[in-house]
Coordinates of N, CA, C and O in Angstrom, one line a residue:
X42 N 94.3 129.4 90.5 CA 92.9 129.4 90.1 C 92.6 128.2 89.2 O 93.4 127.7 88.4
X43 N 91.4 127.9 89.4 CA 90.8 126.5 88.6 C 89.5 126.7 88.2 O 88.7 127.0 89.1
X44 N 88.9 126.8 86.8 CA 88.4 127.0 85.7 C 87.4 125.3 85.6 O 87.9 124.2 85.4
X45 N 86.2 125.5 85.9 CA 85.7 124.5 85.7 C 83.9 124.5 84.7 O 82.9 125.1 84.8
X46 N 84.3 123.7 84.0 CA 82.5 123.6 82.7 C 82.2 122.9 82.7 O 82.9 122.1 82.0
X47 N 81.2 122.5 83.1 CA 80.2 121.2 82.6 C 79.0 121.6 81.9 O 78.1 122.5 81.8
X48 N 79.3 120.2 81.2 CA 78.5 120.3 79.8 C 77.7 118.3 80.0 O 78.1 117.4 80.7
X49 N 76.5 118.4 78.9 CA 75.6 117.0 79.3 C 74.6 117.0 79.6 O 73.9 116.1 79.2
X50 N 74.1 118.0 80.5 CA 72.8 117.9 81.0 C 71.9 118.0 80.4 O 72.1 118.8 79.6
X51 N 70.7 117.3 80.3 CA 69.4 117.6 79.4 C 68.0 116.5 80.4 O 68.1 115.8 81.5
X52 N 67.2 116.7 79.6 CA 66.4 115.8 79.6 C 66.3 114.4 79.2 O 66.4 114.2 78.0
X53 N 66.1 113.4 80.1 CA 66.2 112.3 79.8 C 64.9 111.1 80.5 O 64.5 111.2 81.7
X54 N 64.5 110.3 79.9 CA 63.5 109.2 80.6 C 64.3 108.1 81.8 O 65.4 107.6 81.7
X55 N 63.4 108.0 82.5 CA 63.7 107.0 83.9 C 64.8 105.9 83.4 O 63.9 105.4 82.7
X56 N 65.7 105.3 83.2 CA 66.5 104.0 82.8 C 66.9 104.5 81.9 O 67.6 103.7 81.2
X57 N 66.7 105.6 81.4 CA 67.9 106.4 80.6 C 69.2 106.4 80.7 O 69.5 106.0 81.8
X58 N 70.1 106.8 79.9 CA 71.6 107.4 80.5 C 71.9 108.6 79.4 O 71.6 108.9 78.3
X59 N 73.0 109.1 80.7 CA 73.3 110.2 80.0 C 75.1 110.5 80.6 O 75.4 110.5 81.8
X60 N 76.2 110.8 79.7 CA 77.4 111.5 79.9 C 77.7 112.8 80.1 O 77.6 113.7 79.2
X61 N 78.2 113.0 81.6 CA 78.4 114.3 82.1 C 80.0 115.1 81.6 O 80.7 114.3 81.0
X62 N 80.5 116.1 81.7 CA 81.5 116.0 80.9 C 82.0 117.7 81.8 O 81.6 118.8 81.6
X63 N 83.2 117.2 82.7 CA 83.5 118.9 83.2 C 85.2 118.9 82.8 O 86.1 118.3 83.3
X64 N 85.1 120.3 81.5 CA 86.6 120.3 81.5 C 87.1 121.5 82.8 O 86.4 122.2 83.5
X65 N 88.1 121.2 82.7 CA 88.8 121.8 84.2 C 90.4 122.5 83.5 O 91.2 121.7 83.0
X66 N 90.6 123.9 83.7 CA 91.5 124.3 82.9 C 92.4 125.5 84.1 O 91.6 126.0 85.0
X67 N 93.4 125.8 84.2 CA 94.4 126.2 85.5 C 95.3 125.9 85.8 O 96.2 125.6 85.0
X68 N 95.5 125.8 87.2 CA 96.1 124.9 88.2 C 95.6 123.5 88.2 O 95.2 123.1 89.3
X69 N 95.5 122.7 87.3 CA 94.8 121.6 87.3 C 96.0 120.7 87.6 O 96.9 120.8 86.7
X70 N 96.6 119.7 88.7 CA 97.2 118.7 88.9 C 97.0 116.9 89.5 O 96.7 116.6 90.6
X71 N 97.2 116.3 88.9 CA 97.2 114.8 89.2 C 96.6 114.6 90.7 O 95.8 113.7 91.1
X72 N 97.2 115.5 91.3 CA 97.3 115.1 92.5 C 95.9 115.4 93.1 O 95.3 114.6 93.9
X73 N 95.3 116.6 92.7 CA 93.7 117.0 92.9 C 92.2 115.7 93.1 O 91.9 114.8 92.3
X74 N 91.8 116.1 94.1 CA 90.5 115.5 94.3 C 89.4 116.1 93.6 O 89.1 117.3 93.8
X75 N 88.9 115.6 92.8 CA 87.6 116.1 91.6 C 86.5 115.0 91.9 O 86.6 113.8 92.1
X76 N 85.7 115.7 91.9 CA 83.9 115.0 91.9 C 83.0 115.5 91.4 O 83.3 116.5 90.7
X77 N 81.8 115.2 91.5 CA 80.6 115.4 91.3 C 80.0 115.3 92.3 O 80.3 114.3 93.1
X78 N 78.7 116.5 92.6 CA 77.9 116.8 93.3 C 76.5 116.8 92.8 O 76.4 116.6 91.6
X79 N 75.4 117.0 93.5 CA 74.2 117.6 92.7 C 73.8 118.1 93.9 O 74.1 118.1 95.1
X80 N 72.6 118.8 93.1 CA 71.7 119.6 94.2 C 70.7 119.6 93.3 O 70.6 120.0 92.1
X81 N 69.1 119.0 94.6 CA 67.6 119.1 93.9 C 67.2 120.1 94.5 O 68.0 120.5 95.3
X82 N 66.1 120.7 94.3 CA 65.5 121.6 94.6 C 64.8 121.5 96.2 O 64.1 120.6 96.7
X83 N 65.2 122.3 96.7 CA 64.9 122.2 98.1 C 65.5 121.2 98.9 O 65.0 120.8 100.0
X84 N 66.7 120.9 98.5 CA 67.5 120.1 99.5 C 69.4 120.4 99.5 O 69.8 121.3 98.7
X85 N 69.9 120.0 99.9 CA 71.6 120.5 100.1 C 72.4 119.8 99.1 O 72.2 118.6 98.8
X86 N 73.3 120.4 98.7 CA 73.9 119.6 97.5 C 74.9 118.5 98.4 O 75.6 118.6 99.4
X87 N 74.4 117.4 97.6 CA 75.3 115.9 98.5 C 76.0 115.8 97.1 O 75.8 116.4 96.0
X88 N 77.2 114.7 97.7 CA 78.2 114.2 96.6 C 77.4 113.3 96.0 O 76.3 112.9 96.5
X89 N 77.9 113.0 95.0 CA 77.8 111.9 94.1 C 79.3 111.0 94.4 O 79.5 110.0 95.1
X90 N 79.9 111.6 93.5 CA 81.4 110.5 93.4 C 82.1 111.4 93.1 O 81.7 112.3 92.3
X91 N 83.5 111.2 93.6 CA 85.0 111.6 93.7 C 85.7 110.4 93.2 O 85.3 109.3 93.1
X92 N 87.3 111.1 92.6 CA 88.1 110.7 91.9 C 89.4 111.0 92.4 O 89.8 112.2 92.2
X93 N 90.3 110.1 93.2 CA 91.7 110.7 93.6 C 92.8 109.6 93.6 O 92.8 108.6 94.3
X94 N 93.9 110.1 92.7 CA 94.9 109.1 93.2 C 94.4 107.9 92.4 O 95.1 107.0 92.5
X95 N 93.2 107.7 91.4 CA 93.4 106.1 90.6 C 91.9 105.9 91.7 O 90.9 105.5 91.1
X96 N 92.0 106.2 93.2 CA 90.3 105.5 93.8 C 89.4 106.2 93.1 O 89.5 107.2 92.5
X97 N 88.2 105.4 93.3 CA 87.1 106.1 93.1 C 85.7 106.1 94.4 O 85.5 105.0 94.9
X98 N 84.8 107.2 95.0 CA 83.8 107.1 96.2 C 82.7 107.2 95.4 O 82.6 107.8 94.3
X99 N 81.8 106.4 95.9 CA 80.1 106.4 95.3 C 79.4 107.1 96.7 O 79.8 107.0 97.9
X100 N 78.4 107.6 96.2 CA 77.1 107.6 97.0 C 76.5 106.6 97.1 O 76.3 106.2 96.0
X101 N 76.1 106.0 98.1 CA 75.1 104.7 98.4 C 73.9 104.8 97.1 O 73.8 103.9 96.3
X102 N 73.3 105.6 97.1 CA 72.4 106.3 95.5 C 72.3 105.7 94.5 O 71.4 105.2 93.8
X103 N 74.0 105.9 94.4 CA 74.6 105.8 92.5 C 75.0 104.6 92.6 O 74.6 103.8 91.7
X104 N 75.8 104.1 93.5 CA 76.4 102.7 92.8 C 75.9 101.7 92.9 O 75.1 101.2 93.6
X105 N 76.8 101.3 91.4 CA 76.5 100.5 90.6 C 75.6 101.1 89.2 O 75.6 100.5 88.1
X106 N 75.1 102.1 89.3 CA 74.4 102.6 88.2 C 75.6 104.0 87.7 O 75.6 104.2 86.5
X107 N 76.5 104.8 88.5 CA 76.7 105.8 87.8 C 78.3 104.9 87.7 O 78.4 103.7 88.0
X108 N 79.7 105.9 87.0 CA 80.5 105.7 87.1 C 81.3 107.3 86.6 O 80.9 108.1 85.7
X109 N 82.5 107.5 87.4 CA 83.3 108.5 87.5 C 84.6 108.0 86.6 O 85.1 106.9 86.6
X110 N 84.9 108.8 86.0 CA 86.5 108.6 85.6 C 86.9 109.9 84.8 O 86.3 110.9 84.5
X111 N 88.6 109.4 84.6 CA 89.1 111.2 84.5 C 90.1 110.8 83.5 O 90.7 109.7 83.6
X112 N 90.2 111.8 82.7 CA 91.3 112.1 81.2 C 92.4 112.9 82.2 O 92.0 113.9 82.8
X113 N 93.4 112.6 82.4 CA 94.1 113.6 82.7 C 95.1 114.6 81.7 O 95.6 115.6 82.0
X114 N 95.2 113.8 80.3 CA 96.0 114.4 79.6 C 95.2 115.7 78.9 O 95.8 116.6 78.3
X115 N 93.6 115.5 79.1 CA 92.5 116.5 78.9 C 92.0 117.4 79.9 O 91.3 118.5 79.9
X116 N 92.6 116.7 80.9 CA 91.7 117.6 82.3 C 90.3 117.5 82.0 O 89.7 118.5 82.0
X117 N 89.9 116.4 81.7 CA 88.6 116.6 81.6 C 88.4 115.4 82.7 O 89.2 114.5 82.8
X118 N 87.1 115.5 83.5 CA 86.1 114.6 84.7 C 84.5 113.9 83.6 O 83.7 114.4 82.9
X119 N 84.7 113.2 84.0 CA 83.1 112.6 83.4 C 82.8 111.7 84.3 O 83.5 111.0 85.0
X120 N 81.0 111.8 84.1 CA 80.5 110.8 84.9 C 79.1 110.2 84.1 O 78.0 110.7 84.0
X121 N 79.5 109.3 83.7 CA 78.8 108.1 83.6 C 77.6 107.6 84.1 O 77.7 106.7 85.0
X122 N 76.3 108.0 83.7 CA 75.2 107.7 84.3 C 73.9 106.7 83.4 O 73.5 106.8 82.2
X123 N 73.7 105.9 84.2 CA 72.8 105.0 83.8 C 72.0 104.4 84.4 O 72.3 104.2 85.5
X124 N 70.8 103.9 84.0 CA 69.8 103.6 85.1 C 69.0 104.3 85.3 O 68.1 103.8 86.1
X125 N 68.8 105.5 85.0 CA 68.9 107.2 85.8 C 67.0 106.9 85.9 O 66.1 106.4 85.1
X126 N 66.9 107.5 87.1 CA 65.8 107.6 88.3 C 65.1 108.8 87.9 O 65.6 109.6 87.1
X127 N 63.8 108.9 88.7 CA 63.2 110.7 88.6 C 64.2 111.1 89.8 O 64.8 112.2 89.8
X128 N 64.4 110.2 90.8 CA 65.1 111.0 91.8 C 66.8 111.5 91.9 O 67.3 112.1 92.8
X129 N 67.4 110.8 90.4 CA 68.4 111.7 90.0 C 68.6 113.1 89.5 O 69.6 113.8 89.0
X130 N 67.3 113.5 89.7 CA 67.2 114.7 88.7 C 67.4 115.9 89.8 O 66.7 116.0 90.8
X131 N 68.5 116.7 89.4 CA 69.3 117.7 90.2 C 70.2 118.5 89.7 O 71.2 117.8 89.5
X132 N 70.5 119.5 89.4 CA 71.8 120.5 89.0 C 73.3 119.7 89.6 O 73.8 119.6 90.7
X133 N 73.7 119.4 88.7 CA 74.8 118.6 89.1 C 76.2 119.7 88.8 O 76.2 120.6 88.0
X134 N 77.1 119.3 89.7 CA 78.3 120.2 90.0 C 79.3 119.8 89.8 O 79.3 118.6 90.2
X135 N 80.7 120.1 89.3 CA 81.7 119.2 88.9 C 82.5 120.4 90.4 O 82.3 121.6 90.7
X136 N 83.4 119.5 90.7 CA 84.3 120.1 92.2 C 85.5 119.5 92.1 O 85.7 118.4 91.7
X137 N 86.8 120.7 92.5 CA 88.0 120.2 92.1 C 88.2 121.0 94.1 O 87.8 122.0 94.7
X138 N 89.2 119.7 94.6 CA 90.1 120.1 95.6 C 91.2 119.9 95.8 O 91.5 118.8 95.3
X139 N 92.2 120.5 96.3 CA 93.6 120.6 96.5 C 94.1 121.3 97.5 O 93.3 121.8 98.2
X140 N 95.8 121.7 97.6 CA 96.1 122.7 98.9 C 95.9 124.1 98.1 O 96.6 125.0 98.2
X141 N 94.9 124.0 97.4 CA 95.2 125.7 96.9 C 93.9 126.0 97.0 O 93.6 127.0 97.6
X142 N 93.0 125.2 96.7 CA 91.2 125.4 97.1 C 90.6 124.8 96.7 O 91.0 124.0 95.8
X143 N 89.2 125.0 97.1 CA 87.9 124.6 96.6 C 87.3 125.4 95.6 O 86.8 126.5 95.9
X144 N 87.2 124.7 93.9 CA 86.5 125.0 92.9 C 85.0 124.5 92.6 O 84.7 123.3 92.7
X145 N 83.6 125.6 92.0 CA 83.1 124.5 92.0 C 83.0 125.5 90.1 O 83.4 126.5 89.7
X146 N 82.2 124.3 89.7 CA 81.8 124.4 88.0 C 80.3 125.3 88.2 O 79.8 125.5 89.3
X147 N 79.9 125.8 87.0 CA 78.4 126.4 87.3 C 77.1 125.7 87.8 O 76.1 126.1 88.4
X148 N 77.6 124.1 87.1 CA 76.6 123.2 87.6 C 75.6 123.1 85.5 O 75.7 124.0 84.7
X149 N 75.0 121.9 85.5 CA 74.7 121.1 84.5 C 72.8 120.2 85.2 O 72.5 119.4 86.0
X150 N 72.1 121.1 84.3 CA 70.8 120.5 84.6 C 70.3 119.2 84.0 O 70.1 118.8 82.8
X151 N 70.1 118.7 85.3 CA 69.9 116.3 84.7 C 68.4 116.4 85.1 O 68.4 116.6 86.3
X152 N 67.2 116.2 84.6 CA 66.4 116.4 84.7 C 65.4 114.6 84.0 O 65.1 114.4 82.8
X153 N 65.2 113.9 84.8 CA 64.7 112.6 84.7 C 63.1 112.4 84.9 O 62.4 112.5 85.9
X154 N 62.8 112.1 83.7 CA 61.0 112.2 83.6 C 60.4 111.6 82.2 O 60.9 111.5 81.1
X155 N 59.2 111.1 82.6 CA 59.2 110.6 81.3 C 58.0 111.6 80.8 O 57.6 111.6 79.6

């Protein structure tokens, strides 16, 4: 079992930034694929960016503006956002995968507006 929180979300203006922050407590190992997702209202939750192994994946979207990285001696995932758009604004999801399963977090509201 894998135990996931994110915390960060708020209100923020367009070219804002803001740090996302999901600790991850369990079965948590090195070897695990962790990301971030979002989902806006009325549409399917797409990735953002994954973290495995030292690589890191962007969405066409985010890069260059967001950035993913991971504490492992914390089990903690963050993501790094800047630049931030009205069209970032979505319930964002912290996601842990491995051979044991698919976790997701409750999800963290990013809400971009001025």
């Amino acid at each position: 079992q894998v135990q996931l929180v994110e915390s960060g979300g708020g209100l923020v203006q367009p070219g804002g930034s803001l740090i996302l922050t999901c600790a991850a407590s369990g079965n948590i190992f090195a070897t695990n694929t962790m990301g971030w997702y979002r989902q806006a209202p009325g549409k399917q939750r797409e990735l953002v960016a994954t973290t495995s192994g030292g690589r890191t994946n962007y969405a066409d979207s985010v890069k260059g503006r967001f950035a993913i990285s991971r504490d492992h001696a914390k089990n903690t995932l963050y993501l790094q956002m800047n630049s931030l758009k009205p069209e970032d604004t979505a319930v964002y999801y912290c996601n842990s995968r491995s051979s044991g399963g698919i976790y997701w977090g409750q999800g963290t509201q990013v809400t971009v507006s001025s």
